[in-house]
PDB file of C-alpha atoms in Angstrom:
ATOM      1  CA  MET A   1       1.320  -1.929  -0.720  1.00 53.00           C
ATOM      2  CA  ILE A   2      -2.139  -0.369  -1.043  1.00 68.00           C
ATOM      3  CA  GLU A   3      -2.965   2.295  -3.594  1.00 80.00           C
ATOM      4  CA  ALA A   4      -4.174   5.598  -2.166  1.00 84.00           C
ATOM      5  CA  GLY A   5      -7.912   5.891  -2.671  1.00 89.00           C
ATOM      6  CA  SER A   6      -8.581   2.151  -2.918  1.00 89.00           C
ATOM      7  CA  LEU A   7     -10.467   2.100   0.370  1.00 91.00           C
ATOM      8  CA  ILE A   8     -12.751   4.911  -0.745  1.00 93.00           C
ATOM      9  CA  ARG A   9     -13.296   3.205  -4.100  1.00 90.00           C
ATOM     10  CA  SER A  10     -14.441   0.101  -2.242  1.00 86.00           C
ATOM     11  CA  LEU A  11     -17.460   2.067  -0.953  1.00 84.00           C
ATOM     12  CA  SER A  12     -18.973   1.813  -4.405  1.00 73.00           C
ATOM     13  CA  GLY A  13     -18.309  -1.916  -4.566  1.00 71.00           C
ATOM     14  CA  ARG A  14     -15.656  -1.541  -7.227  1.00 56.00           C
ATOM     15  CA  PRO A  15     -13.284  -4.544  -7.002  1.00 54.00           C
ATOM     16  CA  ALA A  16      -9.594  -3.781  -6.617  1.00 58.00           C
ATOM     17  CA  ALA A  17      -7.061  -5.272  -8.985  1.00 50.00           C
ATOM     18  CA  ARG A  18      -5.137  -8.017  -7.253  1.00 65.00           C
ATOM     19  CA  ASN A  19      -2.515 -10.677  -7.661  1.00 84.00           C
ATOM     20  CA  PHE A  20      -2.114 -13.873  -5.679  1.00 89.00           C
ATOM     21  CA  HIS A  21       0.397 -12.319  -3.276  1.00 89.00           C
ATOM     22  CA  THR A  22      -1.784  -9.332  -2.332  1.00 92.00           C
ATOM     23  CA  PHE A  23      -4.870 -11.550  -2.268  1.00 94.00           C
ATOM     24  CA  VAL A  24      -3.408 -13.805   0.428  1.00 96.00           C
ATOM     25  CA  ILE A  25      -2.085 -10.849   2.439  1.00 96.00           C
ATOM     26  CA  ASN A  26      -5.498  -9.198   2.359  1.00 94.00           C
ATOM     27  CA  GLU A  27      -7.380 -12.367   3.259  1.00 96.00           C
ATOM     28  CA  ILE A  28      -5.233 -13.147   6.278  1.00 97.00           C
ATOM     29  CA  GLY A  29      -4.726  -9.529   7.379  1.00 97.00           C
ATOM     30  CA  HIS A  30      -8.447  -8.825   7.121  1.00 97.00           C
ATOM     31  CA  GLY A  31      -9.143 -12.019   9.087  1.00 98.00           C
ATOM     32  CA  ILE A  32      -6.779 -10.976  11.873  1.00 98.00           C
ATOM     33  CA  VAL A  33      -8.144  -7.446  12.275  1.00 98.00           C
ATOM     34  CA  THR A  34     -11.782  -8.556  12.169  1.00 97.00           C
ATOM     35  CA  GLY A  35     -11.203 -11.369  14.665  1.00 97.00           C
ATOM     36  CA  GLN A  36     -11.596 -14.316  12.336  1.00 97.00           C
ATOM     37  CA  PHE A  37      -8.047 -15.216  13.393  1.00 98.00           C
ATOM     38  CA  PRO A  38      -7.895 -14.107  17.058  1.00 98.00           C
ATOM     39  CA  VAL A  39      -4.796 -12.755  18.742  1.00 97.00           C
ATOM     40  CA  GLY A  40      -2.742 -15.662  20.075  1.00 97.00           C
ATOM     41  CA  SER A  41      -4.238 -18.211  17.703  1.00 98.00           C
ATOM     42  CA  VAL A  42      -2.080 -20.296  15.384  1.00 98.00           C
ATOM     43  CA  LEU A  43      -2.872 -20.113  11.691  1.00 98.00           C
ATOM     44  CA  ALA A  44      -3.602 -23.270   9.742  1.00 97.00           C
ATOM     45  CA  SER A  45      -0.740 -25.302   8.315  1.00 96.00           C
ATOM     46  CA  ASP A  46       0.878 -24.307   5.046  1.00 95.00           C
ATOM     47  CA  ALA A  47      -0.850 -27.191   3.269  1.00 96.00           C
ATOM     48  CA  VAL A  48      -4.296 -26.129   4.464  1.00 97.00           C
ATOM     49  CA  MET A  49      -3.752 -22.457   3.596  1.00 98.00           C
ATOM     50  CA  MET A  50      -2.311 -23.331   0.186  1.00 97.00           C
ATOM     51  CA  GLU A  51      -5.492 -25.235  -0.568  1.00 97.00           C
ATOM     52  CA  THR A  52      -7.776 -22.600   0.978  1.00 96.00           C
ATOM     53  CA  TYR A  53      -6.306 -19.705  -1.013  1.00 96.00           C
ATOM     54  CA  GLY A  54      -5.295 -21.670  -4.096  1.00 95.00           C
ATOM     55  CA  VAL A  55      -1.684 -20.526  -4.073  1.00 96.00           C
ATOM     56  CA  SER A  56       1.769 -22.077  -4.112  1.00 96.00           C
ATOM     57  CA  ARG A  57       3.954 -22.501  -1.050  1.00 96.00           C
ATOM     58  CA  THR A  58       6.233 -19.718  -2.338  1.00 96.00           C
ATOM     59  CA  VAL A  59       3.345 -17.237  -2.602  1.00 96.00           C
ATOM     60  CA  LEU A  60       2.035 -18.196   0.833  1.00 97.00           C
ATOM     61  CA  ARG A  61       5.435 -17.884   2.493  1.00 96.00           C
ATOM     62  CA  GLU A  62       6.030 -14.447   0.925  1.00 97.00           C
ATOM     63  CA  ALA A  63       2.601 -13.279   2.097  1.00 97.00           C
ATOM     64  CA  LEU A  64       3.290 -14.463   5.650  1.00 98.00           C
ATOM     65  CA  LYS A  65       6.677 -12.713   5.613  1.00 97.00           C
ATOM     66  CA  THR A  66       4.915  -9.482   4.635  1.00 97.00           C
ATOM     67  CA  LEU A  67       2.433  -9.860   7.485  1.00 98.00           C
ATOM     68  CA  GLU A  68       5.300 -10.609   9.861  1.00 98.00           C
ATOM     69  CA  ALA A  69       7.000  -7.384   8.758  1.00 97.00           C
ATOM     70  CA  LYS A  70       3.779  -5.555   9.642  1.00 98.00           C
ATOM     71  CA  GLY A  71       4.016  -7.048  13.143  1.00 98.00           C
ATOM     72  CA  MET A  72       0.820  -9.082  12.804  1.00 98.00           C
ATOM     73  CA  VAL A  73       2.165 -12.638  12.907  1.00 98.00           C
ATOM     74  CA  GLU A  74       5.278 -14.445  14.037  1.00 98.00           C
ATOM     75  CA  ALA A  75       6.568 -17.820  12.929  1.00 94.00           C
ATOM     76  CA  ARG A  76       7.879 -20.162  15.616  1.00 91.00           C
ATOM     77  CA  PRO A  77       9.589 -23.522  15.062  1.00 90.00           C
ATOM     78  CA  LYS A  78       7.374 -26.491  15.993  1.00 87.00           C
ATOM     79  CA  VAL A  79       4.509 -24.091  16.783  1.00 90.00           C
ATOM     80  CA  GLY A  80       3.536 -22.505  13.496  1.00 95.00           C
ATOM     81  CA  THR A  81       2.504 -18.972  12.618  1.00 98.00           C
ATOM     82  CA  ARG A  82       0.869 -17.216  15.555  1.00 98.00           C
ATOM     83  CA  VAL A  83      -1.204 -14.006  15.491  1.00 98.00           C
ATOM     84  CA  THR A  84       0.571 -11.366  17.580  1.00 98.00           C
ATOM     85  CA  PRO A  85      -0.991  -8.888  20.043  1.00 98.00           C
ATOM     86  CA  SER A  86      -2.341  -5.722  18.430  1.00 97.00           C
ATOM     87  CA  ASN A  87       0.190  -3.535  20.251  1.00 96.00           C
ATOM     88  CA  ARG A  88       2.815  -4.939  17.885  1.00 98.00           C
ATOM     89  CA  TRP A  89       0.945  -4.112  14.681  1.00 98.00           C
ATOM     90  CA  SER A  90       2.229  -1.367  12.364  1.00 96.00           C
ATOM     91  CA  PHE A  91      -0.764   0.936  12.581  1.00 94.00           C
ATOM     92  CA  PHE A  92       0.742   3.582  10.317  1.00 93.00           C
ATOM     93  CA  ASP A  93       0.867   1.005   7.533  1.00 94.00           C
ATOM     94  CA  PRO A  94      -1.950   1.995   5.099  1.00 92.00           C
ATOM     95  CA  GLN A  95      -2.834  -1.645   4.509  1.00 94.00           C
ATOM     96  CA  VAL A  96      -3.186  -2.384   8.222  1.00 96.00           C
ATOM     97  CA  LEU A  97      -5.304   0.744   8.609  1.00 95.00           C
ATOM     98  CA  SER A  98      -7.526  -0.206   5.685  1.00 94.00           C
ATOM     99  CA  TRP A  99      -8.412  -3.567   7.268  1.00 96.00           C
ATOM    100  CA  HIS A 100      -9.806  -1.695  10.280  1.00 97.00           C
ATOM    101  CA  PHE A 101     -12.497  -0.238   8.036  1.00 96.00           C
ATOM    102  CA  TYR A 102     -14.150  -3.674   8.085  1.00 95.00           C
ATOM    103  CA  ALA A 103     -13.691  -4.315  11.793  1.00 96.00           C
ATOM    104  CA  LYS A 104     -16.340  -3.747  14.446  1.00 96.00           C
ATOM    105  CA  PRO A 105     -16.398  -0.010  15.294  1.00 97.00           C
ATOM    106  CA  ASP A 106     -14.403   0.691  18.434  1.00 97.00           C
ATOM    107  CA  ALA A 107     -14.742   4.004  20.304  1.00 98.00           C
ATOM    108  CA  ARG A 108     -11.201   4.043  21.701  1.00 97.00           C
ATOM    109  CA  PHE A 109      -9.676   3.218  18.312  1.00 97.00           C
ATOM    110  CA  PHE A 110     -11.741   5.927  16.601  1.00 98.00           C
ATOM    111  CA  GLU A 111     -10.611   8.422  19.247  1.00 98.00           C
ATOM    112  CA  SER A 112      -6.980   7.447  18.658  1.00 97.00           C
ATOM    113  CA  LEU A 113      -7.363   7.783  14.896  1.00 97.00           C
ATOM    114  CA  PHE A 114      -8.784  11.283  15.051  1.00 98.00           C
ATOM    115  CA  ASP A 115      -6.315  12.412  17.737  1.00 98.00           C
ATOM    116  CA  VAL A 116      -3.397  11.446  15.520  1.00 97.00           C
ATOM    117  CA  ARG A 117      -4.976  12.838  12.360  1.00 97.00           C
ATOM    118  CA  SER A 118      -5.726  16.153  14.077  1.00 97.00           C
ATOM    119  CA  ALA A 119      -2.184  16.530  15.400  1.00 97.00           C
ATOM    120  CA  LEU A 120      -0.448  15.602  12.153  1.00 96.00           C
ATOM    121  CA  GLU A 121      -2.674  17.599   9.836  1.00 97.00           C
ATOM    122  CA  ALA A 122      -2.512  20.668  12.083  1.00 97.00           C
ATOM    123  CA  ARG A 123       1.261  20.668  11.651  1.00 97.00           C
ATOM    124  CA  ALA A 124       1.046  19.845   7.950  1.00 98.00           C
ATOM    125  CA  VAL A 125      -1.259  22.756   7.074  1.00 98.00           C
ATOM    126  CA  ARG A 126       0.921  25.226   8.988  1.00 98.00           C
ATOM    127  CA  LEU A 127       3.965  24.097   7.049  1.00 98.00           C
ATOM    128  CA  ALA A 128       1.958  24.132   3.818  1.00 98.00           C
ATOM    129  CA  ALA A 129       1.055  27.791   4.425  1.00 98.00           C
ATOM    130  CA  GLU A 130       4.778  28.556   4.588  1.00 98.00           C
ATOM    131  CA  ARG A 131       6.128  26.272   1.873  1.00 98.00           C
ATOM    132  CA  ARG A 132       3.393  25.884  -0.758  1.00 98.00           C
ATOM    133  CA  THR A 133       4.130  26.653  -4.357  1.00 98.00           C
ATOM    134  CA  ALA A 134       1.803  27.960  -7.045  1.00 98.00           C
ATOM    135  CA  GLU A 135       1.595  24.426  -8.443  1.00 98.00           C
ATOM    136  CA  HIS A 136       0.526  23.026  -5.075  1.00 98.00           C
ATOM    137  CA  VAL A 137      -2.244  25.605  -4.819  1.00 98.00           C
ATOM    138  CA  ARG A 138      -3.317  24.956  -8.414  1.00 98.00           C
ATOM    139  CA  LEU A 139      -3.645  21.249  -7.647  1.00 98.00           C
ATOM    140  CA  MET A 140      -5.673  21.896  -4.487  1.00 98.00           C
ATOM    141  CA  LYS A 141      -8.045  24.191  -6.392  1.00 98.00           C
ATOM    142  CA  TYR A 142      -8.446  21.600  -9.127  1.00 98.00           C
ATOM    143  CA  TRP A 143      -9.608  19.007  -6.595  1.00 98.00           C
ATOM    144  CA  LEU A 144     -11.888  21.548  -4.917  1.00 98.00           C
ATOM    145  CA  HIS A 145     -13.567  21.959  -8.293  1.00 98.00           C
ATOM    146  CA  GLN A 146     -13.884  18.191  -8.629  1.00 98.00           C
ATOM    147  CA  MET A 147     -15.603  18.132  -5.223  1.00 97.00           C
ATOM    148  CA  GLU A 148     -18.084  20.716  -6.501  1.00 97.00           C
ATOM    149  CA  LEU A 149     -18.827  18.465  -9.474  1.00 97.00           C
ATOM    150  CA  ALA A 150     -19.289  15.329  -7.354  1.00 96.00           C
ATOM    151  CA  ASP A 151     -23.021  16.019  -7.026  1.00 91.00           C
ATOM    152  CA  GLY A 152     -23.773  13.425  -4.367  1.00 86.00           C
ATOM    153  CA  ASN A 153     -21.403  10.778  -5.719  1.00 93.00           C
ATOM    154  CA  LEU A 154     -19.650   9.482  -2.581  1.00 93.00           C
ATOM    155  CA  GLU A 155     -16.675   8.030  -4.403  1.00 94.00           C
ATOM    156  CA  ALA A 156     -16.001  11.235  -6.348  1.00 96.00           C
ATOM    157  CA  LEU A 157     -16.511  13.331  -3.223  1.00 97.00           C
ATOM    158  CA  GLY A 158     -14.193  11.176  -1.124  1.00 97.00           C
ATOM    159  CA  LEU A 159     -11.437  10.839  -3.706  1.00 97.00           C
ATOM    160  CA  SER A 160     -11.421  14.584  -4.403  1.00 98.00           C
ATOM    161  CA  SER A 161     -11.238  15.362  -0.700  1.00 98.00           C
ATOM    162  CA  LEU A 162      -8.437  12.839  -0.210  1.00 97.00           C
ATOM    163  CA  GLU A 163      -6.436  14.372  -3.056  1.00 97.00           C
ATOM    164  CA  ILE A 164      -6.660  17.776  -1.389  1.00 98.00           C
ATOM    165  CA  HIS A 165      -5.272  16.312   1.824  1.00 97.00           C
ATOM    166  CA  ARG A 166      -2.508  14.585  -0.132  1.00 96.00           C
ATOM    167  CA  ALA A 167      -1.603  17.845  -1.880  1.00 97.00           C
ATOM    168  CA  VAL A 168      -1.468  19.618   1.473  1.00 98.00           C
ATOM    169  CA  ALA A 169       0.824  16.934   2.905  1.00 96.00           C
ATOM    170  CA  GLU A 170       3.041  17.184  -0.160  1.00 97.00           C
ATOM    171  CA  SER A 171       3.239  20.975   0.023  1.00 97.00           C
ATOM    172  CA  ALA A 172       4.282  20.762   3.692  1.00 97.00           C
ATOM    173  CA  GLY A 173       7.660  19.508   2.484  1.00 96.00           C
ATOM    174  CA  ASN A 174       8.022  16.995   5.312  1.00 95.00           C
ATOM    175  CA  ALA A 175       8.383  13.421   4.107  1.00 90.00           C
ATOM    176  CA  LEU A 176       7.272  11.945   7.440  1.00 91.00           C
ATOM    177  CA  LEU A 177       4.045  13.949   7.492  1.00 90.00           C
ATOM    178  CA  ARG A 178       3.037  12.247   4.252  1.00 86.00           C
ATOM    179  CA  SER A 179       2.385   9.162   6.378  1.00 83.00           C
ATOM    180  CA  VAL A 180      -0.834  10.863   7.518  1.00 86.00           C
ATOM    181  CA  THR A 181      -2.480   9.916   4.204  1.00 91.00           C
ATOM    182  CA  GLY A 182      -3.468   6.422   5.362  1.00 93.00           C
ATOM    183  CA  ILE A 183      -5.106   7.784   8.504  1.00 96.00           C
ATOM    184  CA  VAL A 184      -6.901  10.483   6.541  1.00 97.00           C
ATOM    185  CA  GLU A 185      -8.259   7.945   4.076  1.00 97.00           C
ATOM    186  CA  LEU A 186      -9.527   5.595   6.793  1.00 97.00           C
ATOM    187  CA  THR A 187     -11.229   8.360   8.786  1.00 98.00           C
ATOM    188  CA  LEU A 188     -12.660   9.858   5.609  1.00 97.00           C
ATOM    189  CA  ALA A 189     -13.956   6.469   4.467  1.00 97.00           C
ATOM    190  CA  LEU A 190     -15.594   5.918   7.860  1.00 97.00           C
ATOM    191  CA  ALA A 191     -17.291   9.305   7.605  1.00 98.00           C
ATOM    192  CA  LEU A 192     -18.548   8.529   4.093  1.00 97.00           C
ATOM    193  CA  LYS A 193     -19.756   5.095   5.207  1.00 96.00           C
ATOM    194  CA  SER A 194     -22.032   6.757   7.764  1.00 97.00           C
ATOM    195  CA  LEU A 195     -23.833   8.932   5.221  1.00 96.00           C
ATOM    196  CA  ASP A 196     -27.306   8.351   3.862  1.00 95.00           C
ATOM    197  CA  ASP A 197     -29.678  10.320   1.661  1.00 94.00           C
ATOM    198  CA  THR A 198     -30.617  12.660   4.510  1.00 96.00           C
ATOM    199  CA  THR A 199     -27.061  13.533   5.598  1.00 97.00           C
ATOM    200  CA  ARG A 200     -25.011  13.327   2.395  1.00 96.00           C
ATOM    201  CA  ASN A 201     -25.651  16.788   0.985  1.00 96.00           C
ATOM    202  CA  ASP A 202     -25.150  18.647   4.267  1.00 97.00           C
ATOM    203  CA  TYR A 203     -21.865  16.853   4.877  1.00 98.00           C
ATOM    204  CA  ALA A 204     -20.669  17.514   1.329  1.00 97.00           C
ATOM    205  CA  ARG A 205     -21.483  21.240   1.531  1.00 97.00           C
ATOM    206  CA  ALA A 206     -19.872  21.686   4.949  1.00 98.00           C
ATOM    207  CA  THR A 207     -16.732  19.780   3.981  1.00 98.00           C
ATOM    208  CA  LEU A 208     -16.356  21.662   0.707  1.00 98.00           C
ATOM    209  CA  ALA A 209     -16.748  24.996   2.514  1.00 98.00           C
ATOM    210  CA  ALA A 210     -14.144  24.088   5.139  1.00 98.00           C
ATOM    211  CA  LEU A 211     -11.658  22.787   2.568  1.00 98.00           C
ATOM    212  CA  THR A 212     -12.172  25.916   0.467  1.00 98.00           C
ATOM    213  CA  GLU A 213     -11.251  27.997   3.523  1.00 98.00           C
ATOM    214  CA  LEU A 214      -8.230  25.763   4.081  1.00 98.00           C
ATOM    215  CA  VAL A 215      -6.909  26.177   0.548  1.00 98.00           C
ATOM    216  CA  ALA A 216      -7.484  29.945   0.658  1.00 98.00           C
ATOM    217  CA  ALA A 217      -5.550  30.199   3.927  1.00 98.00           C
ATOM    218  CA  ILE A 218      -2.670  28.132   2.548  1.00 98.00           C
ATOM    219  CA  GLU A 219      -2.562  30.267  -0.599  1.00 98.00           C
ATOM    220  CA  LYS A 220      -2.443  33.459   1.507  1.00 98.00           C
ATOM    221  CA  GLY A 221       0.278  32.042   3.736  1.00 98.00           C
ATOM    222  CA  ALA A 222      -1.925  32.234   6.846  1.00 98.00           C
ATOM    223  CA  PRO A 223      -1.003  29.298   9.121  1.00 98.00           C
ATOM    224  CA  ASP A 224      -3.435  30.135  11.936  1.00 98.00           C
ATOM    225  CA  ALA A 225      -6.381  30.318   9.555  1.00 98.00           C
ATOM    226  CA  ALA A 226      -5.252  27.083   7.899  1.00 98.00           C
ATOM    227  CA  ALA A 227      -5.088  25.337  11.280  1.00 98.00           C
ATOM    228  CA  ALA A 228      -8.580  26.554  12.179  1.00 98.00           C
ATOM    229  CA  ALA A 229      -9.933  25.293   8.852  1.00 98.00           C
ATOM    230  CA  ILE A 230      -8.404  21.842   9.192  1.00 98.00           C
ATOM    231  CA  ASP A 231      -9.837  21.590  12.719  1.00 98.00           C
ATOM    232  CA  THR A 232     -13.275  22.085  11.180  1.00 98.00           C
ATOM    233  CA  VAL A 233     -12.651  19.448   8.506  1.00 98.00           C
ATOM    234  CA  VAL A 234     -11.466  16.857  11.026  1.00 98.00           C
ATOM    235  CA  ALA A 235     -14.390  17.632  13.358  1.00 98.00           C
ATOM    236  CA  LEU A 236     -16.868  17.063  10.519  1.00 98.00           C
ATOM    237  CA  ASP A 237     -15.395  13.635   9.745  1.00 98.00           C
ATOM    238  CA  ASN A 238     -15.178  12.764  13.433  1.00 98.00           C
ATOM    239  CA  ALA A 239     -18.832  13.636  14.014  1.00 98.00           C
ATOM    240  CA  ARG A 240     -19.919  11.445  11.113  1.00 98.00           C
ATOM    241  CA  ALA A 241     -17.649   8.476  11.936  1.00 98.00           C
ATOM    242  CA  THR A 242     -18.788   8.334  15.565  1.00 98.00           C
ATOM    243  CA  THR A 243     -22.373   7.732  14.428  1.00 98.00           C
ATOM    244  CA  LEU A 244     -21.183   4.255  13.423  1.00 98.00           C
ATOM    245  CA  LEU A 245     -20.494   3.344  17.061  1.00 97.00           C
TER     246      LEU A 245
END
């Protein structure tokens, strides 16, 4: 599992807490997505990987089972562990998504990411406008205030924005729509990665304004206005992320 917000925290170079199991999963998964271990290639033997990563056979086997469950590798008798084609990967898995942050930017993949995010969040905000509670709105307003206080700090800005999206997904009352969080975090992290001293403040102001409109629309129970606001938010992140291409 990957903790929500860990990808955004990595922008500041803050190391994530890890254990041997997650370390091996991340090393191999990252290597597959970035092409270090190409599709169709066979991973090194257990003995070599145990020495490379400094782990026991039990830890290595558990890590490979996790990657197999994500559709990224398959173990074959007398062949070894082979990297599977990307069309078998579990792209809604937050960990799989997070590894794509480090991969070479790909226009078609970016387009797919934002298409899915736009569709899912459009539905989520409409449901949120119908089902939100006072506590949901209070939480959204709290994180809006934290965005105001971010003052150019990318990590604080990104985490506050992400928490608003998470609160919206929660208030929608649809457990499956909560799966959008991983996509939101990756697209948001890509947008933040593109920023520099000349673009940071404009992006922060525009995003805060759009999210403020979103929260106001949800509080008023106005689904059309909420959908229009989230379209603006997604478009802002899309415009920034595509500058990485």
